[in-house]
mmCIF file of C-alpha atoms in Angstrom:
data_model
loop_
_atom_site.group_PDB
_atom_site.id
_atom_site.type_symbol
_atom_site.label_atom_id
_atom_site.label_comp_id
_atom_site.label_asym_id
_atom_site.label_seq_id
_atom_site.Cartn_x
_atom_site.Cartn_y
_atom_site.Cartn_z
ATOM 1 C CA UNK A 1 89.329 145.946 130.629
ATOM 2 C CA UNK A 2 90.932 142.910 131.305
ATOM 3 C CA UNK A 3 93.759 141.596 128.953
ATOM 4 C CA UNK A 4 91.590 138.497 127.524
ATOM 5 C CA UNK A 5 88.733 141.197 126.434
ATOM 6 C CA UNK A 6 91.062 143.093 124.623
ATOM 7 C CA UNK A 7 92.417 139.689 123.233
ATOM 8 C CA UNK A 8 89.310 138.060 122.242
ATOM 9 C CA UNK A 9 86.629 140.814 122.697
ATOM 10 C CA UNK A 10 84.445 138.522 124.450
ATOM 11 C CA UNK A 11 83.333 136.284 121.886
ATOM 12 C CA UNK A 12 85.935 133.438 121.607
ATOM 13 C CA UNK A 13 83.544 130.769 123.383
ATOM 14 C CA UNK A 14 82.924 128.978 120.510
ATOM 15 C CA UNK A 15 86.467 128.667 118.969
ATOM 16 C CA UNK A 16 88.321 128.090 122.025
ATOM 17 C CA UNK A 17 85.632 125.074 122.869
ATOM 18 C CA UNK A 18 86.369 124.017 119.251
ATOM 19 C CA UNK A 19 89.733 123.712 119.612
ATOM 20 C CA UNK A 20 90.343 121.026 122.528
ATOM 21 C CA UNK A 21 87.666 119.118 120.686
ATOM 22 C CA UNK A 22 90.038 118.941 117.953
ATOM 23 C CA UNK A 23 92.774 117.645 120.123
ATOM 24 C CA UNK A 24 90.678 115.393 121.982
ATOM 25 C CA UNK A 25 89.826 113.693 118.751
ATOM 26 C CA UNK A 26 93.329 113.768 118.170
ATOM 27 C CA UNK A 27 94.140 111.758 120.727
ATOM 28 C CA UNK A 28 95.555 114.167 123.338
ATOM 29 C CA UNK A 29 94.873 114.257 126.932
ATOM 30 C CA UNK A 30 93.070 117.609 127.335
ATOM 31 C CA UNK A 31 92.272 116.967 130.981
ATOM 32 C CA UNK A 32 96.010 117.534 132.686
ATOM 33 C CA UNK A 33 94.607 120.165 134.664
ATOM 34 C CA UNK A 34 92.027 117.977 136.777
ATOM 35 C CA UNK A 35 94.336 115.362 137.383
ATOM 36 C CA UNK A 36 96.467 117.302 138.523
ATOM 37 C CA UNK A 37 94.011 119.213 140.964
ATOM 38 C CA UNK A 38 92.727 115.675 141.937
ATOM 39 C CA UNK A 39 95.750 114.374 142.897
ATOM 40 C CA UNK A 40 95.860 117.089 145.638
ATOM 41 C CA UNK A 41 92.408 117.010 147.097
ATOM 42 C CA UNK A 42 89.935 113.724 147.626
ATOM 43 C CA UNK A 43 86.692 113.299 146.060
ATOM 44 C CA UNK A 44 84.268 115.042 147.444
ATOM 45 C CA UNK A 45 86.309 118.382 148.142
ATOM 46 C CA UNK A 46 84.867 121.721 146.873
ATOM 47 C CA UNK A 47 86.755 123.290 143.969
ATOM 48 C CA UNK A 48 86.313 126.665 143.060
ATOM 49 C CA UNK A 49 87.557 126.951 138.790
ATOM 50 C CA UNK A 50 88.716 130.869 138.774
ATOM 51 C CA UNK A 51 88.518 131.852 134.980
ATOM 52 C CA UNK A 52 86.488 128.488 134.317
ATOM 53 C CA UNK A 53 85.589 129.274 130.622
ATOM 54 C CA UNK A 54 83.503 127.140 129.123
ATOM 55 C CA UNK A 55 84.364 124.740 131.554
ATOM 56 C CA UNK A 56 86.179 121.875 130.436
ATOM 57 C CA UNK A 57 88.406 121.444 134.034
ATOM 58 C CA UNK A 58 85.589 121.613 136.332
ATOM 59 C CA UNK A 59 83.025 119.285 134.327
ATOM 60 C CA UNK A 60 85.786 116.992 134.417
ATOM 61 C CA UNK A 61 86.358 117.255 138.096
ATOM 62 C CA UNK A 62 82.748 117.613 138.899
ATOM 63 C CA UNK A 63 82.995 113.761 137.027
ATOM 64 C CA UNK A 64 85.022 112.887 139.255
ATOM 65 C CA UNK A 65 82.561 113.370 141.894
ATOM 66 C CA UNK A 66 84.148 116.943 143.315
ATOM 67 C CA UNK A 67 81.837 120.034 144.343
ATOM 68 C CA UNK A 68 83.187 122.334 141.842
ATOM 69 C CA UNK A 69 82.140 126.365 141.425
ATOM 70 C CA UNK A 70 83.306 128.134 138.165
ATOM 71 C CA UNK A 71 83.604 131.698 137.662
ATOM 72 C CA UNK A 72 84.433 133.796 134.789
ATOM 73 C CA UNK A 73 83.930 137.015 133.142
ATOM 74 C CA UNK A 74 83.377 135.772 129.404
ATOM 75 C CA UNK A 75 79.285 135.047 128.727
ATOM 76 C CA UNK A 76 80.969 133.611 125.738
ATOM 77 C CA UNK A 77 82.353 131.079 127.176
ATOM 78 C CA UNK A 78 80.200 130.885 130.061
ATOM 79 C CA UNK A 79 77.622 129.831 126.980
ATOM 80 C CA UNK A 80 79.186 127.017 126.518
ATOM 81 C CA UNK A 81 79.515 125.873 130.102
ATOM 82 C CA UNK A 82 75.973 126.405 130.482
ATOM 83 C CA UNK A 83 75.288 124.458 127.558
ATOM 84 C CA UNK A 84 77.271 121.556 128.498
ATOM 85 C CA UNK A 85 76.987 120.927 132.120
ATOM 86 C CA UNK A 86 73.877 123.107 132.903
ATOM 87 C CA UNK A 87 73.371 121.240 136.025
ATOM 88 C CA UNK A 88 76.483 122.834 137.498
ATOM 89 C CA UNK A 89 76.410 126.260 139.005
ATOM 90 C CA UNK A 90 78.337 128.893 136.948
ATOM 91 C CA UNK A 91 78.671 132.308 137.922
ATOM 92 C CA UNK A 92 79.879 135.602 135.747
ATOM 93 C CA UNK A 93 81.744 138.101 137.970
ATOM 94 C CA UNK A 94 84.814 140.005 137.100
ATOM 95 C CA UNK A 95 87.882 138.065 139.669
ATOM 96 C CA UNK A 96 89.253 141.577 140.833
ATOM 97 C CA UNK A 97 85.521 142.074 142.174
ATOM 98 C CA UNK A 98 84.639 138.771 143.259
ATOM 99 C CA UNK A 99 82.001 138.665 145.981
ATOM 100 C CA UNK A 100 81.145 135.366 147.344
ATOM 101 C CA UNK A 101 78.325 136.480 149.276
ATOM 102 C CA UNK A 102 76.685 138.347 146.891
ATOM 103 C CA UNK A 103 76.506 135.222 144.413
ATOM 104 C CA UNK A 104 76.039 133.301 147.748
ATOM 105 C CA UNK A 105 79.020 131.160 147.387
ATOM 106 C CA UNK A 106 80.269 129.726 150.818
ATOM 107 C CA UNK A 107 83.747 130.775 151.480
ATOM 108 C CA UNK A 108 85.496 126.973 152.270
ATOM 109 C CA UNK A 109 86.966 125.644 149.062
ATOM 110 C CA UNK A 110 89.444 122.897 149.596
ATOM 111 C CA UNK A 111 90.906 124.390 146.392
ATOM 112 C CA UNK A 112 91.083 127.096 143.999
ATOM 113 C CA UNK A 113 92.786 126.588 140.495
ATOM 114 C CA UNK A 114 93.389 129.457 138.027
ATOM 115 C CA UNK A 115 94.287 127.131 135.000
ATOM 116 C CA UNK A 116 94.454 128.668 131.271
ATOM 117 C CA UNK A 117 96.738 131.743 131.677
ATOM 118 C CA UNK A 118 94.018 133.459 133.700
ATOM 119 C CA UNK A 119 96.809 135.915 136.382
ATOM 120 C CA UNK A 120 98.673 137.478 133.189
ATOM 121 C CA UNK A 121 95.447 138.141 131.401
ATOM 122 C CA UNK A 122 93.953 139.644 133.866
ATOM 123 C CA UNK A 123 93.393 143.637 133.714
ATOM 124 C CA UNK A 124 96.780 145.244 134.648
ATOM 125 C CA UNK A 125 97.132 146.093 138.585
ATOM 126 C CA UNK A 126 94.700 143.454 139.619
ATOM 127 C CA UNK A 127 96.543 140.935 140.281
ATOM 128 C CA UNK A 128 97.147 140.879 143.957
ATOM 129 C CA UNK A 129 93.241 142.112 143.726
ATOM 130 C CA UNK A 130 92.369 138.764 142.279
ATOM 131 C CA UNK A 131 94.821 136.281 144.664
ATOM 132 C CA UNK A 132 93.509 138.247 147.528
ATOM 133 C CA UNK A 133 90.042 137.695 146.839
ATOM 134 C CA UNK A 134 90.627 134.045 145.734
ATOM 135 C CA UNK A 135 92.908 133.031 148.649
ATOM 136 C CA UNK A 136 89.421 134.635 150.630
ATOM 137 C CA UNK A 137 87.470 131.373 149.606
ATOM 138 C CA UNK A 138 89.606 129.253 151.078
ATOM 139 C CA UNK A 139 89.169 127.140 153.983
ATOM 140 C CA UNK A 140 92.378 127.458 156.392
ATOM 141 C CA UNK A 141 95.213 124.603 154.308
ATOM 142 C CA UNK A 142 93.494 125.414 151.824
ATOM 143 C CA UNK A 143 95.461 125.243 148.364
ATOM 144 C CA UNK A 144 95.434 127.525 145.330
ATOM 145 C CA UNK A 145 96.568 126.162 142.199
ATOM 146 C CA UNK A 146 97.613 128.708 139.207
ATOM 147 C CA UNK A 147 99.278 128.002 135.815
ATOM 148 C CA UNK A 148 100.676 130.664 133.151
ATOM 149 C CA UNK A 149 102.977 131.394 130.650
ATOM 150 C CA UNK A 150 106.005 133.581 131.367
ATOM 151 C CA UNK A 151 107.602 134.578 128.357
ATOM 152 C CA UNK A 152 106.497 134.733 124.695
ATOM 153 C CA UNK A 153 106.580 131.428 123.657
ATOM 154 C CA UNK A 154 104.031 130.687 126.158
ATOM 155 C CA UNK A 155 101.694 133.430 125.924
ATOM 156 C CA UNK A 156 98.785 134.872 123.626
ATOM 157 C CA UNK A 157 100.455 138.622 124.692
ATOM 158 C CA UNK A 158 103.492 139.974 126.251
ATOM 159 C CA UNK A 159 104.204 138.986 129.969
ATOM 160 C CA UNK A 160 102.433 140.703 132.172
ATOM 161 C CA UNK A 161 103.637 138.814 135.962
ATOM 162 C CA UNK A 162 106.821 137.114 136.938
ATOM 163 C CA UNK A 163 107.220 134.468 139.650
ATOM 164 C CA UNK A 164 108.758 136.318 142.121
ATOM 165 C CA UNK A 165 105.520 138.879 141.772
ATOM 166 C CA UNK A 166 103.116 136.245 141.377
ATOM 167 C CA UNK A 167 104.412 134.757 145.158
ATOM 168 C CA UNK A 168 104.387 138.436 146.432
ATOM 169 C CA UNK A 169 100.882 138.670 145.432
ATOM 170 C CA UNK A 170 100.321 135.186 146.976
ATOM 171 C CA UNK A 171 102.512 135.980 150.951
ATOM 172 C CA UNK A 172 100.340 138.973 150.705
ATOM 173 C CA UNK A 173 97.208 137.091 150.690
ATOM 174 C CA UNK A 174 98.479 134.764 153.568
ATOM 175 C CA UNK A 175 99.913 131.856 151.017
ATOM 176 C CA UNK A 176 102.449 130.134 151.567
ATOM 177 C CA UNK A 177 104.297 128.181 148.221
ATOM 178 C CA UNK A 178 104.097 124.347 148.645
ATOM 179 C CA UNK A 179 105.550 123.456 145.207
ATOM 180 C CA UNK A 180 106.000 124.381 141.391
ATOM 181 C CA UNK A 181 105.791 122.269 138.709
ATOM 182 C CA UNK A 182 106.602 122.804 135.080
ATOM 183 C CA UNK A 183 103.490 120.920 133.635
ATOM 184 C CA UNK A 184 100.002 119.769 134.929
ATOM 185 C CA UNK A 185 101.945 116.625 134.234
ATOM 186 C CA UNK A 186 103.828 117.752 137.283
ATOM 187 C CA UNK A 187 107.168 117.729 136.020
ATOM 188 C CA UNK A 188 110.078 119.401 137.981
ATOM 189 C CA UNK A 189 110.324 122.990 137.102
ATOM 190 C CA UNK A 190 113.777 124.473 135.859
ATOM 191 C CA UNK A 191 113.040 128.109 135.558
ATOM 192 C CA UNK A 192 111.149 127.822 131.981
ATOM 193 C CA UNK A 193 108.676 129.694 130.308
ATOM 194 C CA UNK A 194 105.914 127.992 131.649
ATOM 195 C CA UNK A 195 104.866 126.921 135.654
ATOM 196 C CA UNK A 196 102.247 125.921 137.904
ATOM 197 C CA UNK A 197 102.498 126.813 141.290
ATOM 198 C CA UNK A 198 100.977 125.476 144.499
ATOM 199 C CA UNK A 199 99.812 127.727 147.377
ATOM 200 C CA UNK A 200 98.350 126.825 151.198
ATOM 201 C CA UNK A 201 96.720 129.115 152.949
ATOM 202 C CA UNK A 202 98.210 129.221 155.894
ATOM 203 C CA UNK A 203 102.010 128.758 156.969
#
């Protein structure tokens, strides 16, 4: 069982959608994560959402005119995907077992992001599982995008992956780091609790 089942036992969907509606009305930006993916591919570029939940990064990039894919284990939040953007294909599939071919997915995303803590609540062990299989969609230059907490302050449970494991899963996998940021703002990242990192497939 993966980390975020134990968490949330499946039926957060609701909640966690009610949540950034709250700080949307509030005024915040809750759509740092597709700007920042859109700043790295053009319109038009296929985006796989790894961990998608109920789909608030890839309805915004699929707005932006990208050909976005979201996967996640969670019918809960999947719900509310479906719900909102049922025009957009949404697929539930474990990430340690992801098939493409079996959901008939073609295999040449432009990118991959993993936003929302999805590598340290994964199920323990299946981590360089899940950037295997996900660095397997890509097209060759291909780029995988991942944030996630690293220490307590940043996390819904106790760290689970480091960096330096987290880019051993990743050379593994053929990926090569490009860049690490502290924010989906994209500020410079000085070894805090919190980082998003920027893979190519490919040296």
């Amino acid at each position: 069982m993966s980390r975020w089942q134990e968490l949330t036992g499946g039926k957060s969907g609701g909640e966690y959608a009610a949540r950034f509606e709250a700080l949307a009305r509030s005024g915040k930006d809750v759509h740092g994560e597709a700007s920042f993916c859109a700043a790295l591919v053009p319109a038009g570029a296929r985006v796989l959402d790894a961990g998608c939940g109920t789909g608030r990064v890839m309805i915004r990039l699929a707005e932006l005119g990208y050909d976005c894919v979201g996967i996640d284990l969670d019918d809960s939040m999947l719900d509310v995907a479906r719900e909102r953007a049922p025009h957009l294909p949404w697929f539930r599939t474990d990430l340690a077992e992801f098939d493409p071919a079996a959901l008939d997915i073609a295999t040449d995303f432009d990118l991959v992001v993993a936003a929302g803590n999805v590598m340290p609540l994964l199920t323990p062990g299946t981590e360089a599982a899940v950037v295997e299989r996900l660095a397997a969609t890509l097209r060759p230059g291909g780029l995988l995008v991942a944030g996630f907490g690293l220490d307590a302050a940043h996390l819904p449970v106790p760290p689970t992956i480091t960096l330096a494991e987290y880019d051993g899963c990743c050379a593994a996998a053929g990926l090569t780091l490009l860049d690490r940021f502290a924010t989906w703002d994209a500020a410079p990242y000085e070894d805090g609790g919190y980082a998003v990192s920027v893979h190519r497939l490919g040296a």
